[in-house]
PDB file of C-alpha atoms and ligand atoms in Angstrom:
ATOM      1  CA  MET K1158      29.275   9.880 -14.527  1.00  0.00           C
ATOM      2  CA  SER K1159      32.020   8.924 -12.097  1.00  0.00           C
ATOM      3  CA  ARG K1160      30.773   7.549  -8.853  1.00  0.00           C
ATOM      4  CA  LYS K1161      32.315   7.512  -5.430  1.00  0.00           C
ATOM      5  CA  ASN K1162      32.992   4.287  -3.568  1.00  0.00           C
ATOM      6  CA  LEU K1163      30.957   4.242  -0.410  1.00  0.00           C
ATOM      7  CA  ASN K1164      31.941   2.674   2.898  1.00  0.00           C
ATOM      8  CA  ILE K1165      28.863   2.454   5.035  1.00  0.00           C
ATOM      9  CA  GLY K1166      28.526   2.508   8.792  1.00  0.00           C
ATOM     10  CA  LEU K1167      25.060   1.166   9.569  1.00  0.00           C
ATOM     11  CA  PHE K1168      23.146   1.943  12.761  1.00  0.00           C
ATOM     12  CA  GLY K1169      20.338  -0.500  13.528  1.00  0.00           C
ATOM     13  CA  PHE K1170      19.677  -4.007  12.276  1.00  0.00           C
ATOM     14  CA  GLY K1171      15.912  -4.324  12.659  1.00  0.00           C
ATOM     15  CA  VAL K1172      13.356  -4.899   9.902  1.00  0.00           C
ATOM     16  CA  VAL K1173      14.750  -2.210   7.583  1.00  0.00           C
ATOM     17  CA  GLY K1174      18.439  -2.636   8.499  1.00  0.00           C
ATOM     18  CA  HIS K1175      18.294  -6.324   7.756  1.00  0.00           C
ATOM     19  CA  GLY K1176      16.313  -5.597   4.581  1.00  0.00           C
ATOM     20  CA  LEU K1177      19.028  -3.181   3.464  1.00  0.00           C
ATOM     21  CA  TYR K1178      21.737  -5.747   4.188  1.00  0.00           C
ATOM     22  CA  GLU K1179      19.935  -8.214   1.913  1.00  0.00           C
ATOM     23  CA  VAL K1180      19.155  -5.824  -0.934  1.00  0.00           C
ATOM     24  CA  LEU K1181      22.772  -4.620  -0.959  1.00  0.00           C
ATOM     25  CA  GLN K1182      23.912  -8.226  -1.480  1.00  0.00           C
ATOM     26  CA  LYS K1183      21.623  -8.311  -4.521  1.00  0.00           C
ATOM     27  CA  THR K1184      22.937  -5.009  -5.956  1.00  0.00           C
ATOM     28  CA  PRO K1185      26.438  -5.813  -7.202  1.00  0.00           C
ATOM     29  CA  GLY K1186      26.636  -2.753  -9.510  1.00  0.00           C
ATOM     30  CA  LEU K1187      26.700  -0.289  -6.630  1.00  0.00           C
ATOM     31  CA  GLN K1188      30.155   0.293  -5.115  1.00  0.00           C
ATOM     32  CA  ALA K1189      28.847   0.377  -1.562  1.00  0.00           C
ATOM     33  CA  THR K1190      29.971  -1.871   1.276  1.00  0.00           C
ATOM     34  CA  ILE K1191      28.682  -2.095   4.818  1.00  0.00           C
ATOM     35  CA  LYS K1192      31.874  -1.837   6.842  1.00  0.00           C
ATOM     36  CA  ASN K1193      30.441  -1.969  10.332  1.00  0.00           C
ATOM     37  CA  ILE K1194      27.018  -2.254  11.988  1.00  0.00           C
ATOM     38  CA  CYS K1195      26.213  -0.731  15.364  1.00  0.00           C
ATOM     39  CA  VAL K1196      23.456  -2.361  17.426  1.00  0.00           C
ATOM     40  CA  LYS K1197      22.299  -2.015  21.032  1.00  0.00           C
ATOM     41  CA  ASP K1198      21.560  -5.541  22.161  1.00  0.00           C
ATOM     42  CA  LYS K1199      24.592  -7.845  22.427  1.00  0.00           C
ATOM     43  CA  ASP K1200      22.544 -10.969  23.156  1.00  0.00           C
ATOM     44  CA  LYS K1201      20.001 -10.793  20.361  1.00  0.00           C
ATOM     45  CA  LYS K1202      20.226 -13.647  17.852  1.00  0.00           C
ATOM     46  CA  ARG K1203      20.883 -12.326  14.356  1.00  0.00           C
ATOM     47  CA  GLN K1204      21.139 -13.863  10.905  1.00  0.00           C
ATOM     48  CA  ILE K1205      24.771 -12.823  10.479  1.00  0.00           C
ATOM     49  CA  GLY K1206      27.711 -13.431  12.800  1.00  0.00           C
ATOM     50  CA  PRO K1207      28.766 -11.218  15.729  1.00  0.00           C
ATOM     51  CA  GLU K1208      32.003 -10.224  13.934  1.00  0.00           C
ATOM     52  CA  ASN K1209      29.881  -7.883  11.752  1.00  0.00           C
ATOM     53  CA  PHE K1210      28.693  -5.825  14.717  1.00  0.00           C
ATOM     54  CA  THR K1211      29.910  -3.223  17.155  1.00  0.00           C
ATOM     55  CA  TYR K1212      28.139  -1.964  20.257  1.00  0.00           C
ATOM     56  CA  ASP K1213      29.992   1.345  20.441  1.00  0.00           C
ATOM     57  CA  LYS K1214      28.771   4.094  18.116  1.00  0.00           C
ATOM     58  CA  ASN K1215      32.215   5.738  18.163  1.00  0.00           C
ATOM     59  CA  ASP K1216      33.725   2.739  16.368  1.00  0.00           C
ATOM     60  CA  ILE K1217      31.752   3.946  13.358  1.00  0.00           C
ATOM     61  CA  LEU K1218      31.661   7.701  13.913  1.00  0.00           C
ATOM     62  CA  ASN K1219      35.458   7.873  14.397  1.00  0.00           C
ATOM     63  CA  ASP K1220      36.343   5.524  11.550  1.00  0.00           C
ATOM     64  CA  PRO K1221      37.949   7.705   8.850  1.00  0.00           C
ATOM     65  CA  ASP K1222      37.274   5.068   6.154  1.00  0.00           C
ATOM     66  CA  ILE K1223      33.517   5.275   6.666  1.00  0.00           C
ATOM     67  CA  ASN K1224      32.117   8.050   4.485  1.00  0.00           C
ATOM     68  CA  VAL K1225      28.387   7.293   4.745  1.00  0.00           C
ATOM     69  CA  ILE K1226      26.273   6.730   7.840  1.00  0.00           C
ATOM     70  CA  VAL K1227      22.984   4.910   7.385  1.00  0.00           C
ATOM     71  CA  GLU K1228      20.781   5.453  10.416  1.00  0.00           C
ATOM     72  CA  LEU K1229      17.925   2.949  10.807  1.00  0.00           C
ATOM     73  CA  ILE K1230      17.265   2.850  14.533  1.00  0.00           C
ATOM     74  CA  ASP K1231      13.954   3.133  16.290  1.00  0.00           C
ATOM     75  CA  ASP K1232      14.656   5.827  18.846  1.00  0.00           C
ATOM     76  CA  ALA K1233      14.373   9.377  17.440  1.00  0.00           C
ATOM     77  CA  ASP K1234      16.472  11.023  20.184  1.00  0.00           C
ATOM     78  CA  ALA K1235      19.328   8.526  19.908  1.00  0.00           C
ATOM     79  CA  ALA K1236      19.072   8.820  16.116  1.00  0.00           C
ATOM     80  CA  TYR K1237      19.447  12.596  16.287  1.00  0.00           C
ATOM     81  CA  GLU K1238      22.574  12.223  18.414  1.00  0.00           C
ATOM     82  CA  ILE K1239      24.123   9.875  15.880  1.00  0.00           C
ATOM     83  CA  VAL K1240      23.070  11.871  12.814  1.00  0.00           C
ATOM     84  CA  SER K1241      24.192  15.234  14.192  1.00  0.00           C
ATOM     85  CA  ALA K1242      27.560  13.772  15.292  1.00  0.00           C
ATOM     86  CA  ALA K1243      28.048  12.233  11.845  1.00  0.00           C
ATOM     87  CA  LEU K1244      27.219  15.467   9.997  1.00  0.00           C
ATOM     88  CA  LYS K1245      29.624  17.392  12.248  1.00  0.00           C
ATOM     89  CA  LYS K1246      32.319  14.902  11.270  1.00  0.00           C
ATOM     90  CA  GLY K1247      31.615  15.584   7.592  1.00  0.00           C
ATOM     91  CA  LYS K1248      30.035  12.191   6.900  1.00  0.00           C
ATOM     92  CA  ALA K1249      27.054  12.012   4.549  1.00  0.00           C
ATOM     93  CA  VAL K1250      23.952  10.516   6.164  1.00  0.00           C
ATOM     94  CA  VAL K1251      20.959   8.484   5.014  1.00  0.00           C
ATOM     95  CA  SER K1252      18.112   8.122   7.476  1.00  0.00           C
ATOM     96  CA  ALA K1253      14.643   6.574   7.445  1.00  0.00           C
ATOM     97  CA  ASN K1254      13.644   8.242  10.696  1.00  0.00           C
ATOM     98  CA  LYS K1255      10.697  10.560  10.020  1.00  0.00           C
ATOM     99  CA  LYS K1256      10.190  11.453  13.692  1.00  0.00           C
ATOM    100  CA  MET K1257      13.837  12.484  14.013  1.00  0.00           C
ATOM    101  CA  VAL K1258      13.724  14.576  10.825  1.00  0.00           C
ATOM    102  CA  ALA K1259      10.381  16.182  11.730  1.00  0.00           C
ATOM    103  CA  GLU K1260      11.412  17.048  15.281  1.00  0.00           C
ATOM    104  CA  HIS K1261      14.826  18.451  14.357  1.00  0.00           C
ATOM    105  CA  PHE K1262      14.254  19.889  10.896  1.00  0.00           C
ATOM    106  CA  GLN K1263      15.823  23.317  11.461  1.00  0.00           C
ATOM    107  CA  GLU K1264      18.878  21.944  13.288  1.00  0.00           C
ATOM    108  CA  LEU K1265      19.432  19.322  10.606  1.00  0.00           C
ATOM    109  CA  LEU K1266      19.236  21.939   7.849  1.00  0.00           C
ATOM    110  CA  GLN K1267      21.785  24.043   9.688  1.00  0.00           C
ATOM    111  CA  LEU K1268      24.120  21.111  10.292  1.00  0.00           C
ATOM    112  CA  GLN K1269      24.029  20.244   6.591  1.00  0.00           C
ATOM    113  CA  ARG K1270      24.840  23.840   5.642  1.00  0.00           C
ATOM    114  CA  GLU K1271      27.564  24.380   8.249  1.00  0.00           C
ATOM    115  CA  ASN K1272      29.359  21.140   7.462  1.00  0.00           C
ATOM    116  CA  ASN K1273      28.583  21.068   3.742  1.00  0.00           C
ATOM    117  CA  VAL K1274      27.378  17.453   3.861  1.00  0.00           C
ATOM    118  CA  PRO K1275      24.138  15.907   2.642  1.00  0.00           C
ATOM    119  CA  LEU K1276      21.424  14.194   4.660  1.00  0.00           C
ATOM    120  CA  LEU K1277      18.977  12.163   2.542  1.00  0.00           C
ATOM    121  CA  TYR K1278      15.787  10.557   3.872  1.00  0.00           C
ATOM    122  CA  GLU K1279      13.633   9.296   0.986  1.00  0.00           C
ATOM    123  CA  ALA K1280      12.628   6.246   3.063  1.00  0.00           C
ATOM    124  CA  ALA K1281      11.226   8.496   5.803  1.00  0.00           C
ATOM    125  CA  ALA K1282       8.198   9.507   3.709  1.00  0.00           C
ATOM    126  CA  CYS K1283       6.082   6.822   2.014  1.00  0.00           C
ATOM    127  CA  ALA K1284       8.884   4.205   2.002  1.00  0.00           C
ATOM    128  CA  SER K1285       9.459   2.976  -1.539  1.00  0.00           C
ATOM    129  CA  MET K1286       7.491   5.712  -3.295  1.00  0.00           C
ATOM    130  CA  PRO K1287      10.088   8.250  -4.546  1.00  0.00           C
ATOM    131  CA  ILE K1288       8.034  11.243  -3.496  1.00  0.00           C
ATOM    132  CA  ILE K1289      10.765  13.463  -2.020  1.00  0.00           C
ATOM    133  CA  ARG K1290      12.983  13.108  -5.075  1.00  0.00           C
ATOM    134  CA  ASN K1291      10.038  14.030  -7.324  1.00  0.00           C
ATOM    135  CA  LEU K1292       9.072  17.022  -5.195  1.00  0.00           C
ATOM    136  CA  GLU K1293      12.696  18.172  -5.215  1.00  0.00           C
ATOM    137  CA  GLU K1294      13.379  17.669  -8.905  1.00  0.00           C
ATOM    138  CA  TYR K1295      10.233  18.059 -10.945  1.00  0.00           C
ATOM    139  CA  TYR K1296       8.205  20.991  -9.676  1.00  0.00           C
ATOM    140  CA  ASP K1297      10.781  23.783  -9.738  1.00  0.00           C
ATOM    141  CA  ASN K1298       8.811  25.955 -12.124  1.00  0.00           C
ATOM    142  CA  ASP K1299       5.402  24.335 -12.327  1.00  0.00           C
ATOM    143  CA  LEU K1300       4.328  25.409  -8.891  1.00  0.00           C
ATOM    144  CA  LEU K1301       2.582  23.074  -6.515  1.00  0.00           C
ATOM    145  CA  GLU K1302      -0.817  24.116  -5.272  1.00  0.00           C
ATOM    146  CA  SER K1303      -1.664  21.172  -3.069  1.00  0.00           C
ATOM    147  CA  ILE K1304      -0.536  17.775  -1.965  1.00  0.00           C
ATOM    148  CA  GLU K1305      -2.765  15.150  -0.426  1.00  0.00           C
ATOM    149  CA  GLY K1306      -2.371  11.492   0.290  1.00  0.00           C
ATOM    150  CA  ILE K1307      -2.312   8.328   2.311  1.00  0.00           C
ATOM    151  CA  VAL K1308       1.153   8.325   3.840  1.00  0.00           C
ATOM    152  CA  ASN K1309       0.897   5.698   6.583  1.00  0.00           C
ATOM    153  CA  GLY K1310       0.915   2.049   5.566  1.00  0.00           C
ATOM    154  CA  SER K1311      -0.184   0.521   8.881  1.00  0.00           C
ATOM    155  CA  THR K1312      -3.368   2.539   9.255  1.00  0.00           C
ATOM    156  CA  ASN K1313      -4.276   1.972   5.628  1.00  0.00           C
ATOM    157  CA  TYR K1314      -3.729  -1.743   6.195  1.00  0.00           C
ATOM    158  CA  ILE K1315      -5.903  -1.680   9.335  1.00  0.00           C
ATOM    159  CA  LEU K1316      -8.668   0.340   7.636  1.00  0.00           C
ATOM    160  CA  THR K1317      -8.644  -2.025   4.654  1.00  0.00           C
ATOM    161  CA  LYS K1318      -8.800  -5.161   6.788  1.00  0.00           C
ATOM    162  CA  THR K1319     -11.473  -3.940   9.201  1.00  0.00           C
ATOM    163  CA  PHE K1320     -13.630  -2.507   6.433  1.00  0.00           C
ATOM    164  CA  ALA K1321     -13.387  -5.047   3.625  1.00  0.00           C
ATOM    165  CA  GLU K1322     -12.613  -8.224   5.548  1.00  0.00           C
ATOM    166  CA  ASN K1323     -14.441  -7.458   8.791  1.00  0.00           C
ATOM    167  CA  LEU K1324     -11.335  -8.207  10.849  1.00  0.00           C
ATOM    168  CA  SER K1325     -11.345  -6.697  14.347  1.00  0.00           C
ATOM    169  CA  TYR K1326      -9.249  -3.577  14.894  1.00  0.00           C
ATOM    170  CA  ASP K1327      -6.925  -5.405  17.309  1.00  0.00           C
ATOM    171  CA  ALA K1328      -6.427  -8.342  14.945  1.00  0.00           C
ATOM    172  CA  ALA K1329      -5.656  -6.006  12.020  1.00  0.00           C
ATOM    173  CA  LEU K1330      -3.180  -4.016  14.131  1.00  0.00           C
ATOM    174  CA  LYS K1331      -1.511  -7.248  15.234  1.00  0.00           C
ATOM    175  CA  GLN K1332      -1.108  -8.253  11.571  1.00  0.00           C
ATOM    176  CA  ALA K1333       0.395  -4.841  10.732  1.00  0.00           C
ATOM    177  CA  GLN K1334       2.854  -5.356  13.601  1.00  0.00           C
ATOM    178  CA  ASP K1335       3.700  -8.931  12.599  1.00  0.00           C
ATOM    179  CA  LEU K1336       4.345  -7.829   9.021  1.00  0.00           C
ATOM    180  CA  GLY K1337       6.825  -5.193  10.251  1.00  0.00           C
ATOM    181  CA  PHE K1338       4.695  -2.241   9.093  1.00  0.00           C
ATOM    182  CA  ALA K1339       3.820  -0.638  12.432  1.00  0.00           C
ATOM    183  CA  GLU K1340       6.025   1.552  14.622  1.00  0.00           C
ATOM    184  CA  SER K1341       7.230  -0.101  17.833  1.00  0.00           C
ATOM    185  CA  ASN K1342       4.818   2.275  19.577  1.00  0.00           C
ATOM    186  CA  PRO K1343       1.784   1.818  17.283  1.00  0.00           C
ATOM    187  CA  ILE K1344       0.028   4.908  18.691  1.00  0.00           C
ATOM    188  CA  LEU K1345       2.362   6.839  16.407  1.00  0.00           C
ATOM    189  CA  ASP K1346       0.591   5.170  13.484  1.00  0.00           C
ATOM    190  CA  THR K1347      -2.980   4.979  14.759  1.00  0.00           C
ATOM    191  CA  GLY K1348      -2.928   8.481  16.266  1.00  0.00           C
ATOM    192  CA  GLY K1349      -1.801  10.046  12.980  1.00  0.00           C
ATOM    193  CA  PHE K1350       1.581  11.193  14.351  1.00  0.00           C
ATOM    194  CA  ASP K1351       3.650   9.209  11.869  1.00  0.00           C
ATOM    195  CA  ALA K1352       1.524  10.670   9.042  1.00  0.00           C
ATOM    196  CA  LYS K1353       2.065  14.146  10.483  1.00  0.00           C
ATOM    197  CA  TYR K1354       5.865  13.721  10.531  1.00  0.00           C
ATOM    198  CA  LYS K1355       5.728  12.626   6.894  1.00  0.00           C
ATOM    199  CA  LEU K1356       3.500  15.574   6.049  1.00  0.00           C
ATOM    200  CA  GLN K1357       6.113  17.898   7.566  1.00  0.00           C
ATOM    201  CA  ILE K1358       8.719  16.341   5.279  1.00  0.00           C
ATOM    202  CA  LEU K1359       6.460  16.711   2.245  1.00  0.00           C
ATOM    203  CA  LEU K1360       5.734  20.341   3.197  1.00  0.00           C
ATOM    204  CA  ALA K1361       9.442  21.147   3.315  1.00  0.00           C
ATOM    205  CA  HIS K1362      10.040  19.682  -0.125  1.00  0.00           C
ATOM    206  CA  SER K1363       6.856  20.920  -1.790  1.00  0.00           C
ATOM    207  CA  PHE K1364       6.422  24.429  -0.367  1.00  0.00           C
ATOM    208  CA  GLY K1365       9.794  24.989   1.313  1.00  0.00           C
ATOM    209  CA  TYR K1366       7.908  25.341   4.566  1.00  0.00           C
ATOM    210  CA  ILE K1367       9.587  23.925   7.666  1.00  0.00           C
ATOM    211  CA  ALA K1368       6.791  23.254  10.146  1.00  0.00           C
ATOM    212  CA  LYS K1369       7.159  22.143  13.736  1.00  0.00           C
ATOM    213  CA  PRO K1370       5.156  19.032  14.743  1.00  0.00           C
ATOM    214  CA  GLU K1371       2.978  21.114  17.080  1.00  0.00           C
ATOM    215  CA  GLU K1372       1.901  23.383  14.206  1.00  0.00           C
ATOM    216  CA  LEU K1373       0.002  20.614  12.426  1.00  0.00           C
ATOM    217  CA  TYR K1374      -3.081  19.007  13.860  1.00  0.00           C
ATOM    218  CA  ASN K1375      -3.381  15.248  13.476  1.00  0.00           C
ATOM    219  CA  ILE K1376      -6.442  13.118  14.082  1.00  0.00           C
ATOM    220  CA  GLY K1377      -5.814   9.393  13.786  1.00  0.00           C
ATOM    221  CA  ILE K1378      -8.023   6.384  13.187  1.00  0.00           C
ATOM    222  CA  ASP K1379      -8.636   5.517  16.855  1.00  0.00           C
ATOM    223  CA  GLY K1380     -11.855   7.531  16.971  1.00  0.00           C
ATOM    224  CA  ILE K1381     -13.445   5.798  13.985  1.00  0.00           C
ATOM    225  CA  GLY K1382     -16.357   3.817  15.365  1.00  0.00           C
ATOM    226  CA  ASP K1383     -19.025   1.402  14.140  1.00  0.00           C
ATOM    227  CA  LEU K1384     -21.249   4.342  13.269  1.00  0.00           C
ATOM    228  CA  GLU K1385     -18.755   5.794  10.796  1.00  0.00           C
ATOM    229  CA  LEU K1386     -18.000   2.368   9.303  1.00  0.00           C
ATOM    230  CA  LYS K1387     -21.729   1.681   8.889  1.00  0.00           C
ATOM    231  CA  TYR K1388     -22.271   5.085   7.286  1.00  0.00           C
ATOM    232  CA  ALA K1389     -19.402   4.529   4.853  1.00  0.00           C
ATOM    233  CA  LYS K1390     -20.726   1.084   3.868  1.00  0.00           C
ATOM    234  CA  GLU K1391     -24.251   2.367   3.316  1.00  0.00           C
ATOM    235  CA  LYS K1392     -23.020   5.174   1.066  1.00  0.00           C
ATOM    236  CA  GLY K1393     -20.463   3.076  -0.850  1.00  0.00           C
ATOM    237  CA  LEU K1394     -17.554   5.032   0.654  1.00  0.00           C
ATOM    238  CA  LYS K1395     -14.301   4.061   2.364  1.00  0.00           C
ATOM    239  CA  ILE K1396     -12.519   5.795   5.224  1.00  0.00           C
ATOM    240  CA  LYS K1397      -8.885   6.760   4.582  1.00  0.00           C
ATOM    241  CA  LEU K1398      -6.380   8.548   6.819  1.00  0.00           C
ATOM    242  CA  VAL K1399      -5.350  11.504   4.674  1.00  0.00           C
ATOM    243  CA  ALA K1400      -2.503  14.008   5.057  1.00  0.00           C
ATOM    244  CA  GLN K1401      -3.280  17.246   3.270  1.00  0.00           C
ATOM    245  CA  ALA K1402      -1.485  20.516   2.552  1.00  0.00           C
ATOM    246  CA  PHE K1403      -2.584  23.373   0.332  1.00  0.00           C
ATOM    247  CA  LYS K1404      -1.735  26.966  -0.364  1.00  0.00           C
ATOM    248  CA  GLY K1405      -4.278  29.574   0.626  1.00  0.00           C
ATOM    249  CA  ALA K1406      -4.557  33.291   0.009  1.00  0.00           C
ATOM    250  CA  GLU K1407      -1.328  35.310   0.153  1.00  0.00           C
ATOM    251  CA  GLY K1408       0.900  32.272   0.423  1.00  0.00           C
ATOM    252  CA  SER K1409      -0.621  30.886   3.628  1.00  0.00           C
ATOM    253  CA  ILE K1410      -0.352  27.115   3.980  1.00  0.00           C
ATOM    254  CA  SER K1411      -2.878  24.827   5.654  1.00  0.00           C
ATOM    255  CA  ALA K1412      -1.818  21.317   6.579  1.00  0.00           C
ATOM    256  CA  PHE K1413      -3.333  18.564   8.707  1.00  0.00           C
ATOM    257  CA  VAL K1414      -3.972  14.807   9.027  1.00  0.00           C
ATOM    258  CA  ILE K1415      -7.574  13.547   9.240  1.00  0.00           C
ATOM    259  CA  PRO K1416      -9.665  10.476   8.453  1.00  0.00           C
ATOM    260  CA  LYS K1417     -11.845  11.175   5.406  1.00  0.00           C
ATOM    261  CA  PHE K1418     -14.753   9.514   3.638  1.00  0.00           C
ATOM    262  CA  VAL K1419     -13.738   8.903   0.029  1.00  0.00           C
ATOM    263  CA  GLY K1420     -15.844   7.611  -2.867  1.00  0.00           C
ATOM    264  CA  PRO K1421     -14.813   5.509  -5.887  1.00  0.00           C
ATOM    265  CA  GLU K1422     -14.247   8.650  -7.987  1.00  0.00           C
ATOM    266  CA  ASP K1423     -11.381   9.608  -5.641  1.00  0.00           C
ATOM    267  CA  ARG K1424      -8.057   7.998  -6.542  1.00  0.00           C
ATOM    268  CA  LEU K1425      -7.256   7.412  -2.878  1.00  0.00           C
ATOM    269  CA  TYR K1426     -10.288   5.098  -2.638  1.00  0.00           C
ATOM    270  CA  HIS K1427      -8.338   2.560  -4.672  1.00  0.00           C
ATOM    271  CA  VAL K1428      -5.185   2.694  -2.527  1.00  0.00           C
ATOM    272  CA  ASP K1429      -5.582  -0.246  -0.125  1.00  0.00           C
ATOM    273  CA  ASP K1430      -3.583  -2.467   2.223  1.00  0.00           C
ATOM    274  CA  VAL K1431      -0.063  -1.228   2.957  1.00  0.00           C
ATOM    275  CA  PHE K1432       0.048   1.010  -0.129  1.00  0.00           C
ATOM    276  CA  ASN K1433       0.485   4.770   0.058  1.00  0.00           C
ATOM    277  CA  GLY K1434      -0.856   7.181  -2.539  1.00  0.00           C
ATOM    278  CA  VAL K1435      -0.098  10.870  -3.002  1.00  0.00           C
ATOM    279  CA  ILE K1436      -1.829  13.313  -5.355  1.00  0.00           C
ATOM    280  CA  THR K1437      -0.033  16.537  -6.262  1.00  0.00           C
ATOM    281  CA  LYS K1438      -1.819  19.438  -7.949  1.00  0.00           C
ATOM    282  CA  THR K1439       0.187  21.991  -9.846  1.00  0.00           C
ATOM    283  CA  SER K1440      -0.405  25.155 -11.862  1.00  0.00           C
ATOM    284  CA  PHE K1441       0.205  23.586 -15.286  1.00  0.00           C
ATOM    285  CA  ALA K1442       0.284  19.791 -15.047  1.00  0.00           C
ATOM    286  CA  ASP K1443      -3.116  19.460 -13.355  1.00  0.00           C
ATOM    287  CA  THR K1444      -2.572  16.431 -11.096  1.00  0.00           C
ATOM    288  CA  HIS K1445      -0.069  13.637 -10.638  1.00  0.00           C
ATOM    289  CA  PHE K1446      -0.722  10.488  -8.688  1.00  0.00           C
ATOM    290  CA  PHE K1447       2.081   8.552  -7.001  1.00  0.00           C
ATOM    291  CA  VAL K1448       1.512   5.132  -5.529  1.00  0.00           C
ATOM    292  CA  GLY K1449       3.773   2.574  -3.869  1.00  0.00           C
ATOM    293  CA  ARG K1450       4.282   0.353  -0.882  1.00  0.00           C
ATOM    294  CA  GLY K1451       4.349   2.532   2.210  1.00  0.00           C
ATOM    295  CA  ALA K1452       6.060   0.181   4.692  1.00  0.00           C
ATOM    296  CA  GLY K1453       7.877  -3.124   4.957  1.00  0.00           C
ATOM    297  CA  ALA K1454      11.464  -4.319   4.910  1.00  0.00           C
ATOM    298  CA  TYR K1455      12.320  -4.414   1.199  1.00  0.00           C
ATOM    299  CA  PRO K1456      10.259  -1.399   0.045  1.00  0.00           C
ATOM    300  CA  THR K1457      11.814   0.777   2.755  1.00  0.00           C
ATOM    301  CA  ALA K1458      15.269  -0.653   2.082  1.00  0.00           C
ATOM    302  CA  SER K1459      14.739   0.157  -1.610  1.00  0.00           C
ATOM    303  CA  ALA K1460      14.391   3.865  -0.767  1.00  0.00           C
ATOM    304  CA  VAL K1461      17.475   3.719   1.484  1.00  0.00           C
ATOM    305  CA  LEU K1462      19.356   2.030  -1.335  1.00  0.00           C
ATOM    306  CA  SER K1463      18.279   4.757  -3.732  1.00  0.00           C
ATOM    307  CA  ASP K1464      19.645   7.412  -1.337  1.00  0.00           C
ATOM    308  CA  ILE K1465      22.934   5.523  -0.965  1.00  0.00           C
ATOM    309  CA  SER K1466      23.205   5.347  -4.739  1.00  0.00           C
ATOM    310  CA  ALA K1467      22.431   9.103  -4.996  1.00  0.00           C
ATOM    311  CA  LEU K1468      25.268   9.855  -2.560  1.00  0.00           C
ATOM    312  CA  SER K1469      27.679   8.095  -4.873  1.00  0.00           C
ATOM    313  CA  TYR K1470      27.171  11.053  -7.250  1.00  0.00           C
ATOM    314  CA  ASP K1471      26.967  13.661  -4.475  1.00  0.00           C
ATOM    315  CA  TYR K1472      23.244  14.320  -4.718  1.00  0.00           C
ATOM    316  CA  ARG K1473      21.796  16.647  -2.108  1.00  0.00           C
ATOM    317  CA  TYR K1474      18.443  18.299  -1.450  1.00  0.00           C
ATOM    318  CA  GLU K1475      18.045  21.954  -2.374  1.00  0.00           C
ATOM    319  CA  TYR K1476      14.761  22.411  -0.411  1.00  0.00           C
TER     320      TYR K1476
HETATM  321  N1  HSE O 152       4.828   2.698  10.511  1.00  0.00           N
HETATM  322  C1  HSE O 152       5.061   3.258   9.228  1.00  0.00           C
HETATM  323  C2  HSE O 152       3.844   3.052   8.371  1.00  0.00           C
HETATM  324  C3  HSE O 152       6.275   2.638   8.617  1.00  0.00           C
HETATM  325  O1  HSE O 152       3.043   2.188   8.695  1.00  0.00           O
HETATM  326  O2  HSE O 152       3.662   3.759   7.378  1.00  0.00           O
HETATM  327  C4  HSE O 152       6.732   3.285   7.338  1.00  0.00           C
HETATM  328  O3  HSE O 152       7.091   4.620   7.531  1.00  0.00           O
END
């Protein structure tokens, strides 16, 4: 298969951006080069020299040599501005921004269609676990009945540490932040919003259903108290934050995010720390179980890398 050479304009050089920079250095087979990196803060000390950076997004968006935009910034509104401008200019885009995708799903679909350019975002749902690609490619004829899983690494890490190692909630959250797992506003994790955005993405690729964030109810882990933890321990259960979607009568779809008690017979019971796990149920295959690291620099960069590689052979989602 002939592959395109890719010249990348990167937005953001935080945990994932820096991770991508490093994994690209270790991937010599891929004809992809970061040509320019746009960051906000001029004074921040970085591991590579200032000559690699620009502070003006137009330096990248207007560069005709750059054919791929990789968007890895923290702010969903600013990300949408960049991504929509790039798609309008006919540049393919890779993003890891689940909030941006979830909040602008319809507009992003339209922009892809109107400009005939792909937007890929494997890293936005479950980081390194290739769940979107599997939902897109495998289940065309064996129809999905339900999808359920742990899709947020930080809350799974916190639940694991508080439950098994008796760490305090605040100490476990601090560790999740220090390890680069948590969102910069951790309420997005602990309140179940990040899981909800990922569930929206999974819904689009499993059932072709584009939900708005306000359509799906999310309950996070903040309300889990000593009583629930004590109950779980007494009964030999664990508490997991689970995103769930299933088809009901006449094609209706129910989807939500809730903490659940799970026992050892449930595969999600065994998904601990920063790992994510997703169980799909289909008409013919019975169930599949996907598992992988759900956050962190290299695992997330691995999914971004996979999308970049897919663009080199013009891959796009069919939905
Ligand atoms: N804050 C997210 C999580 C990062 O903990 O899952 C990966 O999407």
